PDB file of C-alpha atoms in Angstrom:
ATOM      1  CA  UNK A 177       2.904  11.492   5.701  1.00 42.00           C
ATOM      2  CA  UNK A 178       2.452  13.330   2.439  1.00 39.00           C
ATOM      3  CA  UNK A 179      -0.970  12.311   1.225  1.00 45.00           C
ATOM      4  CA  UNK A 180      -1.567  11.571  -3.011  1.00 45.00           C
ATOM      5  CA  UNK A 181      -4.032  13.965  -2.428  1.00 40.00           C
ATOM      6  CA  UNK A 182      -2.193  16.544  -4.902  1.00 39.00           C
ATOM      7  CA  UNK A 183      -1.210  13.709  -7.701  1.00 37.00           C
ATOM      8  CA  UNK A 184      -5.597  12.385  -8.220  1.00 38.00           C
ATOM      9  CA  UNK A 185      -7.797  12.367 -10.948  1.00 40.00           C
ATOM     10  CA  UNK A 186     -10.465  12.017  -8.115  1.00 41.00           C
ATOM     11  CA  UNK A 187      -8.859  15.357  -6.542  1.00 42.00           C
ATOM     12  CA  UNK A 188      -9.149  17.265  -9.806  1.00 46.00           C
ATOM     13  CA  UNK A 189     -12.529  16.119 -10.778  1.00 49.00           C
ATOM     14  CA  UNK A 190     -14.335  17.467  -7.529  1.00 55.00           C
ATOM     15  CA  UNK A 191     -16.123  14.533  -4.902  1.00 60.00           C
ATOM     16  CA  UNK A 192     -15.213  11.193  -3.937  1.00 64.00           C
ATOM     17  CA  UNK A 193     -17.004   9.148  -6.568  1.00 75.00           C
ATOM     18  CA  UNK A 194     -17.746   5.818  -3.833  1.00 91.00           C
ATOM     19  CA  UNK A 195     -18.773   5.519  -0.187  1.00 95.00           C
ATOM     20  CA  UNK A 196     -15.385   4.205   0.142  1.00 96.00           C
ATOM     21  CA  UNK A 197     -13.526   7.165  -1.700  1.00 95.00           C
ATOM     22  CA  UNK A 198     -15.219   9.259   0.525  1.00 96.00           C
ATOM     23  CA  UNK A 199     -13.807   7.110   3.337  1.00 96.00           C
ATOM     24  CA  UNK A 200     -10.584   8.099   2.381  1.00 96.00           C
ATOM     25  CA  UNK A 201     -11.554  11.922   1.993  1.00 96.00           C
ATOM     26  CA  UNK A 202     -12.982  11.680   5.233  1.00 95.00           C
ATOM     27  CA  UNK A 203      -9.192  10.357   6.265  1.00 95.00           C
ATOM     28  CA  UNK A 204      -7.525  13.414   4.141  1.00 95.00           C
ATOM     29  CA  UNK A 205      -6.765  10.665   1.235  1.00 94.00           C
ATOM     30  CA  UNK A 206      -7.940  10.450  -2.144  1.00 92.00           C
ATOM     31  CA  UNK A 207      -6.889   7.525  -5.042  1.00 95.00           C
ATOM     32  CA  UNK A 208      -3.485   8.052  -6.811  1.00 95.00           C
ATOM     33  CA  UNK A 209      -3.233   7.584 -10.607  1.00 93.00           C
ATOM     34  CA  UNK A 210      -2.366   3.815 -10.558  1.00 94.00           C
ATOM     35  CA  UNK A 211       1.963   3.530 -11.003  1.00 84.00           C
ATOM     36  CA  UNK A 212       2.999   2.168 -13.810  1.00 83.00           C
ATOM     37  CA  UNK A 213       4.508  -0.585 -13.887  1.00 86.00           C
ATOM     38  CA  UNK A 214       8.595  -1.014 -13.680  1.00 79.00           C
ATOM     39  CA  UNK A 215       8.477  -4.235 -15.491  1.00 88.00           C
ATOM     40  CA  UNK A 216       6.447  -6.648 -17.755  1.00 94.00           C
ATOM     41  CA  UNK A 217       3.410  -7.146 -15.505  1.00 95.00           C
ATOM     42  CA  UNK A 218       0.048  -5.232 -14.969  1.00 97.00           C
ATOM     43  CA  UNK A 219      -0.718  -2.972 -11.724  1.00 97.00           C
ATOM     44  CA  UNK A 220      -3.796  -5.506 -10.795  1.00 98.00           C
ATOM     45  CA  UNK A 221      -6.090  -8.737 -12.707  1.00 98.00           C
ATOM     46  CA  UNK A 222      -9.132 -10.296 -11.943  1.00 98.00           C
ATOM     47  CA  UNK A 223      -9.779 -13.828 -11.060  1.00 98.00           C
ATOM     48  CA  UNK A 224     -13.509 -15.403 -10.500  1.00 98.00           C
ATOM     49  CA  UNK A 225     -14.390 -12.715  -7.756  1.00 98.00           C
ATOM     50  CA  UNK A 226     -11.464 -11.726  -6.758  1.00 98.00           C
ATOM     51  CA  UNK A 227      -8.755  -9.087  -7.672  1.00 98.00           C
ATOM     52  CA  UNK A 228      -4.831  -9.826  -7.125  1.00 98.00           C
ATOM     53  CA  UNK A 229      -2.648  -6.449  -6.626  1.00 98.00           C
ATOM     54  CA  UNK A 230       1.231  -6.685  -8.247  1.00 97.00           C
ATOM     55  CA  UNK A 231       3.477  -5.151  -5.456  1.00 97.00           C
ATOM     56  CA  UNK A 232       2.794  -1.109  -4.656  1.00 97.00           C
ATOM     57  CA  UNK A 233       5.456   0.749  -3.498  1.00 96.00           C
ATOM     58  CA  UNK A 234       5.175   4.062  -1.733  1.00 97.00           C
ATOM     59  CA  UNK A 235       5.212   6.538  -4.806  1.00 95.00           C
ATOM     60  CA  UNK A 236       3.888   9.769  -5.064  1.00 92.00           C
ATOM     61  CA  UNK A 237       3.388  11.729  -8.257  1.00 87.00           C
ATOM     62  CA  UNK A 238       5.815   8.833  -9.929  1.00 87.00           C
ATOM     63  CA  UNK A 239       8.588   9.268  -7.187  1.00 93.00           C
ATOM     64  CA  UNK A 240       9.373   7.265  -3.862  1.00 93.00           C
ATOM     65  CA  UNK A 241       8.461   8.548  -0.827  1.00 90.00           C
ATOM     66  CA  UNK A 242      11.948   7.350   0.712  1.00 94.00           C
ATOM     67  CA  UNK A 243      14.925   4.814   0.173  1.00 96.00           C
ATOM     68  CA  UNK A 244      16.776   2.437   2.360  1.00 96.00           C
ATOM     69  CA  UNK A 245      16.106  -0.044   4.588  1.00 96.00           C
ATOM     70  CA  UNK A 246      14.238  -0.170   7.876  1.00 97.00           C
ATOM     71  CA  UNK A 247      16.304   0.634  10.601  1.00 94.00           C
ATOM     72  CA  UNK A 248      16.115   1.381  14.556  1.00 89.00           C
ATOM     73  CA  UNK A 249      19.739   2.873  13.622  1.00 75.00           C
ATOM     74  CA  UNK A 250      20.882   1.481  17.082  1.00 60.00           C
ATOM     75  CA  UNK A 251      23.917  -0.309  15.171  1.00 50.00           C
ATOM     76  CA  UNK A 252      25.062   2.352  12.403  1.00 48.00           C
ATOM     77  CA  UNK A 253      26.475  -0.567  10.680  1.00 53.00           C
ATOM     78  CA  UNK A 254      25.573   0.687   7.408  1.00 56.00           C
ATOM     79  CA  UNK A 255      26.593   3.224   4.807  1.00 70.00           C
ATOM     80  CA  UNK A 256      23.241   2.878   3.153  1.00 73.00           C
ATOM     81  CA  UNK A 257      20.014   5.084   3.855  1.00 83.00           C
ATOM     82  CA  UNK A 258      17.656   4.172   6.434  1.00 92.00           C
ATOM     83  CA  UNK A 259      14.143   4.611   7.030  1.00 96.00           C
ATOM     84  CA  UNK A 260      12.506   4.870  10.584  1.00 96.00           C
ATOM     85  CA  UNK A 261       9.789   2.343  11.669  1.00 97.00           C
ATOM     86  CA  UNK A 262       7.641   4.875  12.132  1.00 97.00           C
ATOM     87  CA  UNK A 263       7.931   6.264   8.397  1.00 97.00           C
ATOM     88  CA  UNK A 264       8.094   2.970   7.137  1.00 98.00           C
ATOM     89  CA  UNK A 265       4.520   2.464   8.516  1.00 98.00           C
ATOM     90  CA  UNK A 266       3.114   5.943   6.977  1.00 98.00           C
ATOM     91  CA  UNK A 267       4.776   4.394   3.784  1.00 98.00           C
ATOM     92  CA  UNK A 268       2.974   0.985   3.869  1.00 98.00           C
ATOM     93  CA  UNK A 269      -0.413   2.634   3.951  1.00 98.00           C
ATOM     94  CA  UNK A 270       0.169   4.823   1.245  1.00 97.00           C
ATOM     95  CA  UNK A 271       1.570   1.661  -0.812  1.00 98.00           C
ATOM     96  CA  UNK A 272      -2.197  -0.079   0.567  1.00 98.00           C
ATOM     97  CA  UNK A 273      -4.144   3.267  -1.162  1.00 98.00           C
ATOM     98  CA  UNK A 274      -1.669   2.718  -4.018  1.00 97.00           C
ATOM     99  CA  UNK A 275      -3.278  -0.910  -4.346  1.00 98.00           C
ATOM    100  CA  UNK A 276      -6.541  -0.080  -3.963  1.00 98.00           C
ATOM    101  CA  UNK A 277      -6.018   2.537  -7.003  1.00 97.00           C
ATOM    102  CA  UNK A 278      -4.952  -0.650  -8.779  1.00 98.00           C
ATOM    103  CA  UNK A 279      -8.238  -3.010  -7.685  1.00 98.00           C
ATOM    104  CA  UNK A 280     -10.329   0.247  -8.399  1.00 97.00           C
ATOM    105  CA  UNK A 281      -8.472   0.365 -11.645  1.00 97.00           C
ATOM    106  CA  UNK A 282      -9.945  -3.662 -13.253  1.00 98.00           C
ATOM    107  CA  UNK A 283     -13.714  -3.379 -11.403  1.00 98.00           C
ATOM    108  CA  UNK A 284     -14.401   0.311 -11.517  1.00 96.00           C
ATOM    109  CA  UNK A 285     -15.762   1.090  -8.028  1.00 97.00           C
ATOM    110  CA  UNK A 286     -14.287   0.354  -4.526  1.00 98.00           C
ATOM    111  CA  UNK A 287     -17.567  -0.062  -3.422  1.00 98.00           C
ATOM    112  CA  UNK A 288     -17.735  -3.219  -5.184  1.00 98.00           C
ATOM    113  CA  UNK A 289     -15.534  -4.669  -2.915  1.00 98.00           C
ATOM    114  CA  UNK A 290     -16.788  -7.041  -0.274  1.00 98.00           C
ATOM    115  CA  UNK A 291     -13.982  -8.299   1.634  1.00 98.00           C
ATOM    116  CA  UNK A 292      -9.784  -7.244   1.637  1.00 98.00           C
ATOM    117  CA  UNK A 293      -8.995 -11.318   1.709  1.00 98.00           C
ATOM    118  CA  UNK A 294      -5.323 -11.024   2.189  1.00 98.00           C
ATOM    119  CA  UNK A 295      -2.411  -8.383   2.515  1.00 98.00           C
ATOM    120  CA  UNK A 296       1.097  -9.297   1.439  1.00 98.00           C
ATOM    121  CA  UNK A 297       3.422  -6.994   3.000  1.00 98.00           C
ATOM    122  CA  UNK A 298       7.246  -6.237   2.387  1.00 98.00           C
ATOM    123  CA  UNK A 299       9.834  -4.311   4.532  1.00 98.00           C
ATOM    124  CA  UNK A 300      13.175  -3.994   3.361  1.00 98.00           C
ATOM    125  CA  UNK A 301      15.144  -4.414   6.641  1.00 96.00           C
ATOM    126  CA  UNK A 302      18.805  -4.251   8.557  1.00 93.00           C
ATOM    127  CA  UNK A 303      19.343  -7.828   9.373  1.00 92.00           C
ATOM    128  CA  UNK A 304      18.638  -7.034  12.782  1.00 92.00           C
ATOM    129  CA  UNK A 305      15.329  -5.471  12.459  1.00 95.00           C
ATOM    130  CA  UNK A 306      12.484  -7.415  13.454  1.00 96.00           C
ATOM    131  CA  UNK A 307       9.464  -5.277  13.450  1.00 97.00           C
ATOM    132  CA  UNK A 308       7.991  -5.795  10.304  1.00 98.00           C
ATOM    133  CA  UNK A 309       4.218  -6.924  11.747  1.00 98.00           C
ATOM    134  CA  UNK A 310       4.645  -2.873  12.942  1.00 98.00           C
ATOM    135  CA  UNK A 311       5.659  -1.714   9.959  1.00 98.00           C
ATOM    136  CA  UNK A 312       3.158  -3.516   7.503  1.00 98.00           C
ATOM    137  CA  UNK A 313       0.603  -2.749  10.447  1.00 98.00           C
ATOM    138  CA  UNK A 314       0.246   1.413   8.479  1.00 98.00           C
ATOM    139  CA  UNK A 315      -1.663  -0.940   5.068  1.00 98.00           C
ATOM    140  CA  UNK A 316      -3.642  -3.333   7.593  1.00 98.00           C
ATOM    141  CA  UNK A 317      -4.657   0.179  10.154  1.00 98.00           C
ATOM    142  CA  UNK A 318      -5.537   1.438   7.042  1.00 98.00           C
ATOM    143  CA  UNK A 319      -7.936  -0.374   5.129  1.00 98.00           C
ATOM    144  CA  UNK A 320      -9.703  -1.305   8.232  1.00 98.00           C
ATOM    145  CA  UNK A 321     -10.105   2.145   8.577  1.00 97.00           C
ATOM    146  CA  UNK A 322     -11.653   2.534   4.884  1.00 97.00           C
ATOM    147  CA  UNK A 323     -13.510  -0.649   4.874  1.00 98.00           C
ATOM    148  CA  UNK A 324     -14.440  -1.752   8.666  1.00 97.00           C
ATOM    149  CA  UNK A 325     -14.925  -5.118   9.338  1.00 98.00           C
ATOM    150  CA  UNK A 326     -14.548  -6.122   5.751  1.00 98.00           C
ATOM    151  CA  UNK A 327     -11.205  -4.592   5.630  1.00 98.00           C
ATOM    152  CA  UNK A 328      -9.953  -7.014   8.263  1.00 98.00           C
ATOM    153  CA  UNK A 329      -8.004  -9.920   6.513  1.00 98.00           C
ATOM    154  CA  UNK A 330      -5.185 -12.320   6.685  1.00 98.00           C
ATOM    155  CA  UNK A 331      -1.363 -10.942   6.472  1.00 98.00           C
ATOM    156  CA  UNK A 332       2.045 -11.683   5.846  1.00 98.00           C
ATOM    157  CA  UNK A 333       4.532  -9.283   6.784  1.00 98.00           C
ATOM    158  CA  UNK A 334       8.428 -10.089   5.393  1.00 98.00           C
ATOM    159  CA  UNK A 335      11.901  -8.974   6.104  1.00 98.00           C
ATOM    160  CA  UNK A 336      13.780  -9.147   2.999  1.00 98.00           C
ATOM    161  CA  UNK A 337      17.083  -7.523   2.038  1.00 96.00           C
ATOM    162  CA  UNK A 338      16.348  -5.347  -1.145  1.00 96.00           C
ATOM    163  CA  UNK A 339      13.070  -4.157  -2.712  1.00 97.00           C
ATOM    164  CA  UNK A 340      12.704  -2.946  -6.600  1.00 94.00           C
ATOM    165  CA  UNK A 341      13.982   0.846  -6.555  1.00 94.00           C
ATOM    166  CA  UNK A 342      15.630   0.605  -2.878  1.00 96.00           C
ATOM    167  CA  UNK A 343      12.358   1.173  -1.701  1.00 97.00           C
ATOM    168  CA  UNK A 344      11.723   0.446   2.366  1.00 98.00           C
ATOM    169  CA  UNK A 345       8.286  -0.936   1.613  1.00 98.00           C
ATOM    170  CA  UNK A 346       5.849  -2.704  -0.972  1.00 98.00           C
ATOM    171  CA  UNK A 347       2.124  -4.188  -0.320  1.00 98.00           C
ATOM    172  CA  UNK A 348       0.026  -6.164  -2.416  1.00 98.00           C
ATOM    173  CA  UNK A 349      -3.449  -7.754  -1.524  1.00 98.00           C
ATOM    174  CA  UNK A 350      -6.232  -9.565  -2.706  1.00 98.00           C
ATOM    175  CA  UNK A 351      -9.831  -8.428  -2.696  1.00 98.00           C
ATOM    176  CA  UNK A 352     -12.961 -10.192  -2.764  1.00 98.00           C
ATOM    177  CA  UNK A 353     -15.878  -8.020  -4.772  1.00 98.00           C
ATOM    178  CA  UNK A 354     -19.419  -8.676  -6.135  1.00 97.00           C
TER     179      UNK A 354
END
């Protein structure tokens, strides 16, 4: 997977700023920019203690990683472009760093963060694919990685038929800080 690595602030402005930024550095991943938002909503908000992502897709330096839907490609029954499981799972973790950009974005430092509550993930699929848990399994991998135990949470993981800007993937989640 191509890393955001090239596309961060963080990257440009020398060392990881938190223990969990340098986490990710340790991983050979540093914080996007946070991605603009496509519509009228915001990137990430705070509520009591906790912070709620909007949907992250898999960009890099403003552009999708990959379209299409996830595929085994077994059938060939469509003309559109499919994505491979494994790809789609390198795609869901970089839409998980993507979020965390976003909660680092409304409380300032990841190392704030005391739990990842829940993970919402997305996998635009061929009506006959049914490994989604996989898929969504590259954010969850992830930010157990980054934050250990506190990165283990509750999930969702969702065929559906279309995602905004045919992409194969989006993640949101919810994070508990103090």
């Amino acid at each position: 997977m191509t890393t955001p690595a090239e596309t961060t602030s963080a990257a440009e402005s020398g060392a990881p700023t938190s223990a969990v930024e340098q986490r990710l550095a340790e991983l050979g991943l540093t914080l996007p920019e946070v991605a603009a938002p496509v519509a009228d909503y915001v990137p990430a908000i705070v509520s009591g203690n906790y912070v709620y992502t909007s949907g992250q897709l898999p960009f890099i330096n403003g552009k999708l990683e990959a379209t299409g839907k996830v595929s085994l490609g077994e059938l060939g029954t469509s003309d559109e472009p499919t994505v491979d499981p494994a790809d789609a799972k390198r795609y869901a973790a970089l839409c998980a760093i993507n979020a965390l950009a976003a909660v680092k974005s409304v409380i300032g430092d990841l190392d704030r963060v005391t739990r990842i509550v829940k993970v919402v993930g997305f996998v635009s699929s061929e009506p006959t694919f049914t490994g989604q848990p996989g898929v969504i399994n590259g954010a969850s991998e992830l930010l157990g990685q980054v934050f250990g135990d506190a990165g283990k949470h509750a999930r969702s993981a969702v065929g559906v038929s279309v995602l905004p800007l045919d992409s194969p993937v989006e993640v949101e989640l919810i994070a508990e800080f103090s």
